[in-house]
mmCIF file of C-alpha atoms and ligand atoms in Angstrom:
data_model
loop_
_atom_site.group_PDB
_atom_site.id
_atom_site.type_symbol
_atom_site.label_atom_id
_atom_site.label_comp_id
_atom_site.label_asym_id
_atom_site.label_seq_id
_atom_site.Cartn_x
_atom_site.Cartn_y
_atom_site.Cartn_z
ATOM 1 C CA MET A 211 -66.891 -62.722 43.880
ATOM 2 C CA LYS A 212 -66.593 -59.279 45.428
ATOM 3 C CA THR A 213 -64.533 -58.827 48.630
ATOM 4 C CA ASP A 214 -64.175 -55.678 50.730
ATOM 5 C CA ALA A 215 -60.518 -56.370 51.621
ATOM 6 C CA SER A 216 -58.390 -53.259 50.930
ATOM 7 C CA PRO A 217 -55.486 -53.688 48.514
ATOM 8 C CA PRO A 218 -52.208 -54.647 50.172
ATOM 9 C CA ALA A 219 -50.012 -51.720 51.160
ATOM 10 C CA PRO A 220 -47.097 -51.266 48.749
ATOM 11 C CA THR A 221 -43.760 -52.470 50.054
ATOM 12 C CA ALA A 222 -41.599 -49.416 50.529
ATOM 13 C CA ALA A 223 -38.227 -49.456 48.813
ATOM 14 C CA PRO A 224 -35.227 -48.557 50.990
ATOM 15 C CA ARG A 225 -35.181 -44.773 51.339
ATOM 16 C CA ARG A 226 -32.659 -42.906 49.192
ATOM 17 C CA ASP A 227 -31.363 -39.502 50.254
ATOM 18 C CA PRO A 228 -33.517 -37.016 48.342
ATOM 19 C CA VAL A 229 -30.719 -34.438 48.251
ATOM 20 C CA ALA A 230 -28.014 -34.631 45.586
ATOM 21 C CA ARG A 231 -24.563 -35.427 46.945
ATOM 22 C CA ARG A 232 -22.903 -32.315 45.547
ATOM 23 C CA VAL A 233 -25.518 -30.161 47.283
ATOM 24 C CA ARG A 234 -25.356 -32.135 50.530
ATOM 25 C CA GLU A 235 -21.604 -31.723 50.663
ATOM 26 C CA VAL A 236 -21.719 -27.920 50.547
ATOM 27 C CA PRO A 237 -22.242 -26.533 54.065
ATOM 28 C CA ALA A 238 -24.965 -23.909 54.573
ATOM 29 C CA SER A 239 -23.643 -20.352 54.599
ATOM 30 C CA GLY A 240 -22.035 -19.396 57.908
ATOM 31 C CA ILE A 241 -23.644 -15.993 57.519
ATOM 32 C CA ARG A 242 -27.200 -17.262 57.519
ATOM 33 C CA ARG A 243 -27.023 -18.711 61.016
ATOM 34 C CA PHE A 244 -26.148 -15.283 62.393
ATOM 35 C CA PHE A 245 -28.989 -13.581 60.599
ATOM 36 C CA ASP A 246 -31.409 -16.125 62.036
ATOM 37 C CA ILE A 247 -30.190 -15.188 65.532
ATOM 38 C CA ILE A 248 -30.273 -11.426 64.822
ATOM 39 C CA ASN A 249 -33.887 -11.671 63.685
ATOM 40 C CA THR A 250 -34.892 -12.824 67.168
ATOM 41 C CA MET A 251 -33.162 -9.864 68.916
ATOM 42 C CA GLN A 252 -33.853 -6.173 69.412
ATOM 43 C CA ASP A 253 -31.604 -3.100 69.441
ATOM 44 C CA VAL A 254 -28.957 -4.855 67.364
ATOM 45 C CA ILE A 255 -26.501 -2.733 65.382
ATOM 46 C CA SER A 256 -25.964 -4.846 62.321
ATOM 47 C CA LEU A 257 -22.594 -4.688 60.650
ATOM 48 C CA GLY A 258 -23.415 -8.094 59.277
ATOM 49 C CA VAL A 259 -25.341 -7.734 56.052
ATOM 50 C CA GLY A 260 -23.236 -6.770 53.041
ATOM 51 C CA GLU A 261 -25.538 -4.265 51.439
ATOM 52 C CA PRO A 262 -25.926 -0.494 51.225
ATOM 53 C CA ASP A 263 -28.018 1.139 53.930
ATOM 54 C CA PHE A 264 -29.192 3.723 51.381
ATOM 55 C CA VAL A 265 -32.473 3.212 49.601
ATOM 56 C CA THR A 266 -32.265 3.254 45.822
ATOM 57 C CA PRO A 267 -32.076 6.897 44.650
ATOM 58 C CA LEU A 268 -35.554 8.301 43.976
ATOM 59 C CA HIS A 269 -35.153 8.939 40.241
ATOM 60 C CA ILE A 270 -34.163 5.292 39.757
ATOM 61 C CA ARG A 271 -37.145 4.037 41.755
ATOM 62 C CA GLN A 272 -39.392 6.318 39.737
ATOM 63 C CA ALA A 273 -38.102 4.861 36.485
ATOM 64 C CA GLY A 274 -39.173 1.416 37.719
ATOM 65 C CA ILE A 275 -42.588 2.710 38.779
ATOM 66 C CA ARG A 276 -43.055 4.551 35.469
ATOM 67 C CA SER A 277 -42.347 1.377 33.537
ATOM 68 C CA LEU A 278 -45.205 -0.332 35.377
ATOM 69 C CA GLN A 279 -47.560 2.592 34.834
ATOM 70 C CA GLU A 280 -46.777 2.473 31.142
ATOM 71 C CA GLY A 281 -47.631 -1.228 31.112
ATOM 72 C CA HIS A 282 -44.187 -2.727 30.518
ATOM 73 C CA THR A 283 -45.047 -5.977 32.227
ATOM 74 C CA SER A 284 -43.981 -8.646 29.745
ATOM 75 C CA TYR A 285 -40.719 -10.555 29.211
ATOM 76 C CA THR A 286 -37.791 -8.818 27.603
ATOM 77 C CA SER A 287 -35.351 -10.530 25.248
ATOM 78 C CA ASN A 288 -33.529 -13.387 26.980
ATOM 79 C CA PHE A 289 -30.398 -11.259 26.747
ATOM 80 C CA GLY A 290 -32.169 -8.392 28.541
ATOM 81 C CA SER A 291 -33.565 -5.260 26.901
ATOM 82 C CA LEU A 292 -31.366 -3.945 24.130
ATOM 83 C CA GLU A 293 -31.617 -0.429 25.540
ATOM 84 C CA LEU A 294 -30.128 -1.619 28.828
ATOM 85 C CA ARG A 295 -27.420 -3.641 27.097
ATOM 86 C CA ARG A 296 -26.497 -0.571 25.068
ATOM 87 C CA ALA A 297 -26.300 1.502 28.260
ATOM 88 C CA ILE A 298 -24.042 -1.131 29.848
ATOM 89 C CA ALA A 299 -21.797 -1.252 26.768
ATOM 90 C CA ARG A 300 -21.459 2.556 26.777
ATOM 91 C CA GLN A 301 -20.624 2.573 30.478
ATOM 92 C CA LEU A 302 -17.961 -0.152 30.158
ATOM 93 C CA GLU A 303 -16.390 1.658 27.224
ATOM 94 C CA GLY A 304 -16.491 5.011 29.025
ATOM 95 C CA LEU A 305 -15.134 3.792 32.365
ATOM 96 C CA TYR A 306 -12.598 1.179 31.301
ATOM 97 C CA GLY A 307 -12.150 1.505 27.538
ATOM 98 C CA VAL A 308 -13.308 -2.053 26.966
ATOM 99 C CA SER A 309 -15.858 -2.595 24.226
ATOM 100 C CA TYR A 310 -18.589 -5.202 23.954
ATOM 101 C CA ASP A 311 -21.255 -5.640 21.295
ATOM 102 C CA PRO A 312 -24.607 -5.121 23.061
ATOM 103 C CA GLN A 313 -26.250 -7.493 20.567
ATOM 104 C CA ASP A 314 -24.458 -10.666 21.545
ATOM 105 C CA GLU A 315 -21.721 -10.009 24.095
ATOM 106 C CA ILE A 316 -23.779 -8.774 27.055
ATOM 107 C CA ILE A 317 -26.458 -10.573 29.047
ATOM 108 C CA VAL A 318 -28.600 -9.066 31.801
ATOM 109 C CA THR A 319 -29.112 -11.389 34.763
ATOM 110 C CA ALA A 320 -30.828 -11.597 38.151
ATOM 111 C CA GLY A 321 -27.912 -10.060 40.024
ATOM 112 C CA VAL A 322 -24.229 -10.871 39.721
ATOM 113 C CA SER A 323 -25.152 -14.056 41.597
ATOM 114 C CA GLU A 324 -26.904 -15.423 38.541
ATOM 115 C CA ALA A 325 -24.258 -14.090 36.151
ATOM 116 C CA LEU A 326 -21.550 -15.943 38.070
ATOM 117 C CA ASP A 327 -23.605 -19.121 38.198
ATOM 118 C CA LEU A 328 -24.178 -18.957 34.426
ATOM 119 C CA ALA A 329 -20.509 -18.301 33.719
ATOM 120 C CA VAL A 330 -19.397 -21.311 35.710
ATOM 121 C CA ARG A 331 -22.155 -23.671 34.566
ATOM 122 C CA ALA A 332 -21.631 -22.737 30.924
ATOM 123 C CA THR A 333 -17.890 -23.358 30.968
ATOM 124 C CA VAL A 334 -16.979 -25.937 33.637
ATOM 125 C CA ASP A 335 -17.073 -29.682 32.927
ATOM 126 C CA PRO A 336 -17.162 -32.274 35.730
ATOM 127 C CA GLY A 337 -13.783 -32.417 37.439
ATOM 128 C CA ASP A 338 -12.511 -29.118 36.009
ATOM 129 C CA GLU A 339 -10.637 -27.050 38.560
ATOM 130 C CA VAL A 340 -11.325 -23.390 39.240
ATOM 131 C CA ILE A 341 -8.776 -21.405 41.214
ATOM 132 C CA VAL A 342 -10.477 -19.256 43.862
ATOM 133 C CA PRO A 343 -8.662 -16.819 46.178
ATOM 134 C CA GLU A 344 -9.596 -17.086 49.828
ATOM 135 C CA PRO A 345 -11.042 -15.559 51.971
ATOM 136 C CA SER A 346 -13.722 -14.802 49.434
ATOM 137 C CA TYR A 347 -17.411 -14.267 48.869
ATOM 138 C CA VAL A 348 -19.406 -17.184 50.257
ATOM 139 C CA SER A 349 -20.947 -18.162 46.893
ATOM 140 C CA TYR A 350 -17.763 -18.711 44.928
ATOM 141 C CA ALA A 351 -16.771 -22.217 45.974
ATOM 142 C CA PRO A 352 -20.360 -23.607 46.160
ATOM 143 C CA CYS A 353 -21.071 -22.223 42.708
ATOM 144 C CA VAL A 354 -18.164 -24.236 41.290
ATOM 145 C CA VAL A 355 -19.217 -27.371 43.205
ATOM 146 C CA PHE A 356 -22.832 -27.129 41.990
ATOM 147 C CA ALA A 357 -21.506 -27.004 38.426
ATOM 148 C CA GLY A 358 -19.594 -30.248 39.034
ATOM 149 C CA GLY A 359 -16.230 -28.477 39.194
ATOM 150 C CA VAL A 360 -13.560 -28.508 41.852
ATOM 151 C CA PRO A 361 -12.739 -25.237 43.607
ATOM 152 C CA VAL A 362 -9.034 -24.935 44.342
ATOM 153 C CA MET A 363 -8.833 -22.471 47.190
ATOM 154 C CA VAL A 364 -5.753 -20.259 47.440
ATOM 155 C CA PRO A 365 -5.360 -18.844 50.941
ATOM 156 C CA THR A 366 -4.228 -15.234 51.266
ATOM 157 C CA THR A 367 -3.095 -13.584 54.490
ATOM 158 C CA ALA A 368 -3.271 -10.215 56.223
ATOM 159 C CA ASP A 369 0.509 -9.907 55.708
ATOM 160 C CA GLN A 370 0.003 -9.852 51.948
ATOM 161 C CA GLY A 371 -2.985 -7.546 52.345
ATOM 162 C CA PHE A 372 -5.225 -10.454 51.292
ATOM 163 C CA ALA A 373 -4.262 -9.731 47.670
ATOM 164 C CA ILE A 374 -3.636 -12.861 45.626
ATOM 165 C CA THR A 375 -0.373 -12.936 43.674
ATOM 166 C CA ALA A 376 0.377 -14.318 40.230
ATOM 167 C CA ARG A 377 2.943 -16.563 41.886
ATOM 168 C CA GLN A 378 0.202 -18.150 44.028
ATOM 169 C CA VAL A 379 -1.998 -18.628 40.990
ATOM 170 C CA ALA A 380 0.891 -20.223 39.065
ATOM 171 C CA ALA A 381 1.515 -22.655 41.926
ATOM 172 C CA SER A 382 -2.132 -23.767 41.830
ATOM 173 C CA ILE A 383 -2.378 -24.496 38.117
ATOM 174 C CA THR A 384 -2.705 -28.171 37.109
ATOM 175 C CA PRO A 385 -3.659 -29.848 33.828
ATOM 176 C CA ARG A 386 -7.292 -29.776 35.079
ATOM 177 C CA THR A 387 -7.398 -26.026 35.699
ATOM 178 C CA LYS A 388 -10.105 -24.386 33.625
ATOM 179 C CA ALA A 389 -10.450 -20.951 35.122
ATOM 180 C CA VAL A 390 -9.468 -18.437 37.774
ATOM 181 C CA LEU A 391 -12.203 -16.630 39.685
ATOM 182 C CA LEU A 392 -11.144 -13.133 40.689
ATOM 183 C CA GLY A 393 -13.265 -10.924 42.939
ATOM 184 C CA TYR A 394 -11.639 -7.548 43.572
ATOM 185 C CA PRO A 395 -12.326 -5.275 45.373
ATOM 186 C CA ASN A 396 -12.940 -8.220 47.610
ATOM 187 C CA ASN A 397 -15.699 -9.315 49.906
ATOM 188 C CA PRO A 398 -14.899 -9.762 52.848
ATOM 189 C CA THR A 399 -11.519 -8.015 52.993
ATOM 190 C CA GLY A 400 -12.058 -4.858 50.911
ATOM 191 C CA THR A 401 -8.713 -5.565 49.240
ATOM 192 C CA ALA A 402 -8.011 -4.626 45.658
ATOM 193 C CA VAL A 403 -5.187 -6.098 43.577
ATOM 194 C CA SER A 404 -2.725 -3.898 41.691
ATOM 195 C CA ARG A 405 -2.962 -3.533 37.958
ATOM 196 C CA GLN A 406 0.520 -5.018 37.610
ATOM 197 C CA GLU A 407 -0.356 -8.184 39.550
ATOM 198 C CA LEU A 408 -3.623 -8.629 37.673
ATOM 199 C CA ALA A 409 -1.739 -8.241 34.384
ATOM 200 C CA ALA A 410 0.646 -10.998 35.512
ATOM 201 C CA ILE A 411 -2.339 -13.251 36.310
ATOM 202 C CA VAL A 412 -3.747 -12.557 32.847
ATOM 203 C CA ARG A 413 -0.396 -13.548 31.306
ATOM 204 C CA LEU A 414 -0.610 -16.869 33.161
ATOM 205 C CA ALA A 415 -4.127 -17.359 31.863
ATOM 206 C CA VAL A 416 -2.896 -16.796 28.315
ATOM 207 C CA GLU A 417 0.048 -19.179 28.755
ATOM 208 C CA HIS A 418 -2.174 -21.950 30.179
ATOM 209 C CA ASP A 419 -5.306 -21.193 28.163
ATOM 210 C CA LEU A 420 -7.450 -20.448 31.218
ATOM 211 C CA LEU A 421 -10.683 -18.533 31.529
ATOM 212 C CA LEU A 422 -11.020 -15.640 33.951
ATOM 213 C CA TYR A 423 -14.264 -14.899 35.751
ATOM 214 C CA SER A 424 -13.935 -11.400 37.148
ATOM 215 C CA ASP A 425 -16.548 -10.332 39.694
ATOM 216 C CA GLU A 426 -16.229 -6.541 39.746
ATOM 217 C CA ILE A 427 -19.394 -5.742 41.671
ATOM 218 C CA TYR A 428 -17.475 -3.335 43.958
ATOM 219 C CA ALA A 429 -15.609 -1.611 41.113
ATOM 220 C CA ARG A 430 -17.238 1.753 41.759
ATOM 221 C CA LEU A 431 -16.709 1.628 45.519
ATOM 222 C CA VAL A 432 -13.000 2.463 45.774
ATOM 223 C CA TYR A 433 -11.278 5.077 47.931
ATOM 224 C CA ASP A 434 -8.199 7.287 48.317
ATOM 225 C CA ASP A 435 -7.742 7.760 44.570
ATOM 226 C CA TRP A 436 -7.485 4.005 44.013
ATOM 227 C CA GLU A 437 -8.185 3.345 40.355
ATOM 228 C CA HIS A 438 -10.124 0.203 39.612
ATOM 229 C CA THR A 439 -8.564 -2.130 37.047
ATOM 230 C CA CYS A 440 -11.112 -3.848 34.853
ATOM 231 C CA VAL A 441 -9.568 -7.265 34.198
ATOM 232 C CA ALA A 442 -11.100 -7.532 30.712
ATOM 233 C CA ALA A 443 -9.285 -4.335 29.689
ATOM 234 C CA LEU A 444 -5.829 -5.802 30.360
ATOM 235 C CA PRO A 445 -3.764 -6.949 27.374
ATOM 236 C CA GLY A 446 -4.787 -10.455 26.263
ATOM 237 C CA ALA A 447 -7.674 -10.698 28.745
ATOM 238 C CA ARG A 448 -10.808 -9.821 26.824
ATOM 239 C CA GLU A 449 -11.043 -13.020 24.759
ATOM 240 C CA ARG A 450 -10.882 -15.230 27.880
ATOM 241 C CA THR A 451 -12.678 -13.123 30.479
ATOM 242 C CA VAL A 452 -16.248 -13.179 31.709
ATOM 243 C CA LEU A 453 -16.721 -9.745 33.219
ATOM 244 C CA LEU A 454 -19.391 -9.722 35.933
ATOM 245 C CA ASN A 455 -20.978 -6.614 37.356
ATOM 246 C CA GLY A 456 -24.346 -5.155 38.267
ATOM 247 C CA CYS A 457 -26.387 -2.529 40.027
ATOM 248 C CA SER A 458 -26.731 -4.001 43.529
ATOM 249 C CA LYS A 459 -23.896 -2.270 45.366
ATOM 250 C CA SER A 460 -22.999 0.859 43.402
ATOM 251 C CA TYR A 461 -26.594 2.069 42.980
ATOM 252 C CA ALA A 462 -27.997 0.613 46.224
ATOM 253 C CA MET A 463 -30.264 -1.730 44.242
ATOM 254 C CA THR A 464 -29.811 -5.124 45.911
ATOM 255 C CA GLY A 465 -33.527 -5.942 45.879
ATOM 256 C CA TRP A 466 -34.016 -5.150 42.199
ATOM 257 C CA ARG A 467 -31.834 -8.104 41.145
ATOM 258 C CA ILE A 468 -29.948 -6.685 38.187
ATOM 259 C CA GLY A 469 -26.525 -7.927 37.210
ATOM 260 C CA TYR A 470 -24.849 -8.595 33.912
ATOM 261 C CA ALA A 471 -22.055 -10.496 32.223
ATOM 262 C CA ALA A 472 -19.970 -9.308 29.308
ATOM 263 C CA ALA A 473 -17.951 -11.899 27.427
ATOM 264 C CA PRO A 474 -16.890 -12.989 23.937
ATOM 265 C CA GLY A 475 -19.880 -14.166 21.847
ATOM 266 C CA GLU A 476 -19.137 -17.888 22.047
ATOM 267 C CA ILE A 477 -19.074 -17.911 25.860
ATOM 268 C CA LEU A 478 -21.974 -15.519 26.146
ATOM 269 C CA GLU A 479 -24.133 -17.639 23.840
ATOM 270 C CA ALA A 480 -23.499 -20.664 26.082
ATOM 271 C CA MET A 481 -24.409 -18.631 29.168
ATOM 272 C CA MET A 482 -27.540 -17.408 27.431
ATOM 273 C CA LYS A 483 -28.624 -21.007 26.865
ATOM 274 C CA VAL A 484 -28.426 -21.766 30.591
ATOM 275 C CA HIS A 485 -30.169 -18.485 31.438
ATOM 276 C CA GLN A 486 -32.898 -19.011 28.835
ATOM 277 C CA TYR A 487 -33.929 -22.378 30.206
ATOM 278 C CA GLY A 488 -33.521 -21.401 33.839
ATOM 279 C CA LEU A 489 -34.709 -17.827 34.165
ATOM 280 C CA LEU A 490 -35.937 -16.451 30.809
ATOM 281 C CA CYS A 491 -35.047 -12.858 31.649
ATOM 282 C CA ALA A 492 -34.274 -10.517 34.520
ATOM 283 C CA PRO A 493 -37.297 -8.625 35.944
ATOM 284 C CA THR A 494 -38.536 -6.124 33.350
ATOM 285 C CA MET A 495 -39.356 -3.308 35.802
ATOM 286 C CA SER A 496 -35.863 -3.621 37.263
ATOM 287 C CA GLN A 497 -34.304 -3.394 33.829
ATOM 288 C CA PHE A 498 -36.020 -0.034 33.294
ATOM 289 C CA ALA A 499 -34.702 1.152 36.646
ATOM 290 C CA ALA A 500 -31.211 -0.071 35.714
ATOM 291 C CA ILE A 501 -31.197 1.998 32.508
ATOM 292 C CA GLU A 502 -31.934 5.077 34.600
ATOM 293 C CA ALA A 503 -29.232 4.124 37.107
ATOM 294 C CA ILE A 504 -26.544 3.545 34.518
ATOM 295 C CA GLU A 505 -27.407 6.576 32.399
ATOM 296 C CA ARG A 506 -28.182 9.126 35.094
ATOM 297 C CA GLY A 507 -27.028 7.657 38.409
ATOM 298 C CA GLU A 508 -23.474 8.998 38.477
ATOM 299 C CA ALA A 509 -24.113 11.823 40.944
ATOM 300 C CA ALA A 510 -25.801 9.413 43.345
ATOM 301 C CA VAL A 511 -22.894 6.950 43.118
ATOM 302 C CA GLU A 512 -20.387 9.704 43.880
ATOM 303 C CA ALA A 513 -22.404 10.925 46.864
ATOM 304 C CA MET A 514 -22.681 7.427 48.317
ATOM 305 C CA VAL A 515 -18.977 6.695 47.780
ATOM 306 C CA GLU A 516 -18.102 9.949 49.541
ATOM 307 C CA GLU A 517 -20.194 8.938 52.530
ATOM 308 C CA TYR A 518 -18.716 5.406 52.626
ATOM 309 C CA ALA A 519 -15.243 6.957 52.551
ATOM 310 C CA ARG A 520 -16.091 9.179 55.544
ATOM 311 C CA ARG A 521 -17.397 6.197 57.523
ATOM 312 C CA ARG A 522 -14.473 4.013 56.523
ATOM 313 C CA ALA A 523 -11.898 6.512 57.783
ATOM 314 C CA MET A 524 -13.616 6.948 61.144
ATOM 315 C CA PHE A 525 -14.488 3.286 61.644
ATOM 316 C CA VAL A 526 -11.163 1.731 60.641
ATOM 317 C CA ASP A 527 -9.247 4.251 62.784
ATOM 318 C CA GLY A 528 -11.608 3.451 65.660
ATOM 319 C CA LEU A 529 -10.991 -0.297 65.358
ATOM 320 C CA ASN A 530 -7.224 0.206 65.377
ATOM 321 C CA ARG A 531 -7.513 2.428 68.475
ATOM 322 C CA LEU A 532 -9.396 -0.379 70.194
ATOM 323 C CA GLY A 533 -6.533 -2.773 69.425
ATOM 324 C CA LEU A 534 -8.209 -4.623 66.553
ATOM 325 C CA ALA A 535 -5.550 -4.281 63.865
ATOM 326 C CA CYS A 536 -7.203 -3.358 60.607
ATOM 327 C CA ALA A 537 -5.727 -2.225 57.303
ATOM 328 C CA ARG A 538 -7.532 0.517 55.406
ATOM 329 C CA PRO A 539 -9.163 -1.440 52.601
ATOM 330 C CA GLN A 540 -9.050 0.036 49.087
ATOM 331 C CA GLY A 541 -12.624 -0.814 48.207
ATOM 332 C CA ALA A 542 -16.067 -2.306 48.901
ATOM 333 C CA PHE A 543 -17.579 -1.439 52.291
ATOM 334 C CA TYR A 544 -16.045 -3.947 54.660
ATOM 335 C CA ALA A 545 -13.473 -3.747 57.433
ATOM 336 C CA PHE A 546 -11.773 -7.063 58.184
ATOM 337 C CA PRO A 547 -9.926 -6.522 61.470
ATOM 338 C CA SER A 548 -7.785 -9.092 63.219
ATOM 339 C CA ILE A 549 -9.315 -10.361 66.445
ATOM 340 C CA THR A 550 -6.438 -12.652 67.426
ATOM 341 C CA ALA A 551 -5.507 -10.338 70.320
ATOM 342 C CA THR A 552 -8.727 -11.436 72.064
ATOM 343 C CA GLY A 553 -7.740 -15.118 71.999
ATOM 344 C CA LEU A 554 -11.229 -15.935 70.688
ATOM 345 C CA THR A 555 -12.108 -17.768 67.510
ATOM 346 C CA SER A 556 -13.914 -15.594 64.997
ATOM 347 C CA GLU A 557 -17.103 -17.575 65.605
ATOM 348 C CA ALA A 558 -16.898 -17.121 69.397
ATOM 349 C CA PHE A 559 -16.057 -13.421 68.977
ATOM 350 C CA ALA A 560 -19.061 -12.839 66.711
ATOM 351 C CA GLU A 561 -21.420 -14.829 68.899
ATOM 352 C CA ARG A 562 -20.354 -13.160 72.164
ATOM 353 C CA LEU A 563 -20.342 -9.668 70.637
ATOM 354 C CA LEU A 564 -23.874 -10.273 69.447
ATOM 355 C CA TYR A 565 -25.225 -11.635 72.727
ATOM 356 C CA GLU A 566 -23.274 -9.359 75.081
ATOM 357 C CA GLU A 567 -23.310 -6.056 73.167
ATOM 358 C CA ARG A 568 -25.849 -6.524 70.400
ATOM 359 C CA VAL A 569 -23.471 -5.820 67.559
ATOM 360 C CA ALA A 570 -23.681 -8.205 64.628
ATOM 361 C CA VAL A 571 -20.558 -9.025 62.645
ATOM 362 C CA VAL A 572 -19.661 -12.043 60.514
ATOM 363 C CA PRO A 573 -16.937 -14.507 61.591
ATOM 364 C CA GLY A 574 -14.029 -14.524 59.150
ATOM 365 C CA SER A 575 -14.185 -18.321 59.013
ATOM 366 C CA ALA A 576 -17.457 -18.008 57.052
ATOM 367 C CA PHE A 577 -15.279 -16.922 54.097
ATOM 368 C CA GLY A 578 -12.908 -19.893 54.293
ATOM 369 C CA PRO A 579 -10.327 -21.152 56.793
ATOM 370 C CA SER A 580 -7.894 -18.341 55.957
ATOM 371 C CA GLY A 581 -10.514 -15.849 57.219
ATOM 372 C CA GLU A 582 -10.098 -17.244 60.740
ATOM 373 C CA GLY A 583 -8.658 -14.700 63.193
ATOM 374 C CA HIS A 584 -10.710 -11.919 61.577
ATOM 375 C CA VAL A 585 -14.304 -10.750 61.476
ATOM 376 C CA ARG A 586 -16.105 -8.886 58.725
ATOM 377 C CA MET A 587 -17.742 -5.615 59.677
ATOM 378 C CA CYS A 588 -19.809 -3.849 57.037
ATOM 379 C CA TYR A 589 -19.648 -0.063 57.330
ATOM 380 C CA ALA A 590 -22.573 0.552 54.982
ATOM 381 C CA THR A 591 -24.374 1.655 58.129
ATOM 382 C CA ALA A 592 -25.204 5.170 59.412
ATOM 383 C CA TYR A 593 -22.189 7.096 60.750
ATOM 384 C CA GLU A 594 -23.742 7.509 64.210
ATOM 385 C CA LYS A 595 -24.522 3.802 64.414
ATOM 386 C CA LEU A 596 -20.913 3.013 63.557
ATOM 387 C CA GLU A 597 -19.765 5.317 66.376
ATOM 388 C CA GLU A 598 -22.162 3.568 68.743
ATOM 389 C CA ALA A 599 -20.924 0.174 67.512
ATOM 390 C CA LEU A 600 -17.329 1.171 68.270
ATOM 391 C CA GLY A 601 -18.393 2.087 71.806
ATOM 392 C CA ARG A 602 -20.059 -1.287 72.277
ATOM 393 C CA ILE A 603 -17.091 -3.160 70.780
ATOM 394 C CA GLY A 604 -14.765 -1.270 73.166
ATOM 395 C CA HIS A 605 -16.952 -2.303 76.107
ATOM 396 C CA PHE A 606 -16.953 -5.893 74.863
ATOM 397 C CA LEU A 607 -13.155 -5.942 74.573
ATOM 398 C CA GLU A 608 -12.799 -4.649 78.159
ATOM 399 C CA GLY A 609 -14.968 -7.553 79.288
ATOM 400 C CA VAL A 610 -12.908 -10.071 77.300
ATOM 401 C CA THR A 611 -9.667 -8.668 78.762
ATOM 402 C CA ARG A 612 -11.078 -8.828 82.319
ATOM 403 C CA GLY A 613 -12.153 -12.427 81.653
ATOM 404 C CA GLN A 614 -8.592 -13.237 80.630
ATOM 405 C CA GLY A 615 -7.447 -11.824 83.977
ATOM 406 C CA ARG A 616 -5.210 -9.253 82.322
HETATM 407 N N1 PLP B 1015 -20.336 -10.787 44.391
HETATM 408 C C1 PLP B 1015 -19.899 -10.316 45.561
HETATM 409 C C2 PLP B 1015 -18.435 -10.201 45.792
HETATM 410 C C3 PLP B 1015 -20.802 -9.936 46.558
HETATM 411 O O1 PLP B 1015 -20.346 -9.447 47.719
HETATM 412 C C4 PLP B 1015 -22.191 -10.081 46.312
HETATM 413 C C5 PLP B 1015 -23.172 -9.753 47.361
HETATM 414 O O2 PLP B 1015 -22.864 -9.554 48.503
HETATM 415 C C6 PLP B 1015 -22.592 -10.590 45.083
HETATM 416 C C7 PLP B 1015 -21.647 -10.927 44.140
HETATM 417 C C8 PLP B 1015 -24.048 -10.774 44.753
HETATM 418 O O3 PLP B 1015 -24.515 -9.651 44.105
HETATM 419 P P1 PLP B 1015 -25.950 -9.513 43.468
HETATM 420 O O4 PLP B 1015 -26.825 -8.826 44.474
HETATM 421 O O5 PLP B 1015 -25.745 -8.654 42.256
HETATM 422 O O6 PLP B 1015 -26.424 -10.866 43.138
#
């Protein structure tokens, strides 16, 4: 007999957390919160975002456009186009004397971000430790955690110029250590590490059979005759190093999403597997633009570096005059002054400076506990805006001093 009673509602099982524990345990980036606030404000001078203020040089943009007009709209090889890999290999050989086979030792990725993620995921087993200097780029530790590894943070201080030493690395090595993640010139400090110290770290890696991931995204942005040391070019390093670099910073191409990794074939093949199933290939149009950048972008790089150097000199001197002690960093485009004289935490300093003077900076604590007492200020911003920012920071500091009753 037919009834019109509706079927009983299913009994709900107790709710499980939909988010994986290893993701839940990683805090959201301390930088993002500030950008959300900035987006609601007007007349802000942003020294917050870590990217060039230049647009991509015209001839590079045109190469991307031309590739579309010519109909290059399909996938490339999973490794990236061979022409681009050959250009990368030539550049690495020419700049640092390190040689990679474009056929199977170079992979083109969606930014250094993806290259780093691939390197870690392809080589780290659950519980493996990765030594990471701190303060450091916000992605490093989460990247290791997402791969099931354990980041072992090594704090560095302003007194040591925020440059990690081989002695510190040695003290952090355990039987579970799989790799050391180096990122110099460094974000957020601008510090570079001497060739001698890097060579000593490589020797440790050889002695303990460790991998080295070397994020050299700021390699081209160095000043005062500082010569960048490519870690892979150091004696004994090549066979255990994943060299990471890309177009974002040196060619002002952050939005194009082109990075790459160069590594011995066995490691690269493993990275390719992860990349193949996750991403297929980096954007084709961007790969065409990257060939143009790498083959004919040198003049543009030199012009941009010259301008960053001019801003850096003026801005860092200005900060020191205002009483915010700041070393002249060797590379990247960040100043990382001490703000301890204000008595404020880096978070309070950044928040008040934003609300009271409309200057956006990033609290040093966003880059790890050892970044506390500092803020990151990106000087990839127009010279005049940097001058204006210094004026506003000076005004802010007067207010803080008055508030302290000094
Ligand atoms: N590595 C460092 C040290 C960075 O500062 C950044 C971006 O700020 C990246 C990697 C990410 O670069 P990409 O745009 O190539 O993904």
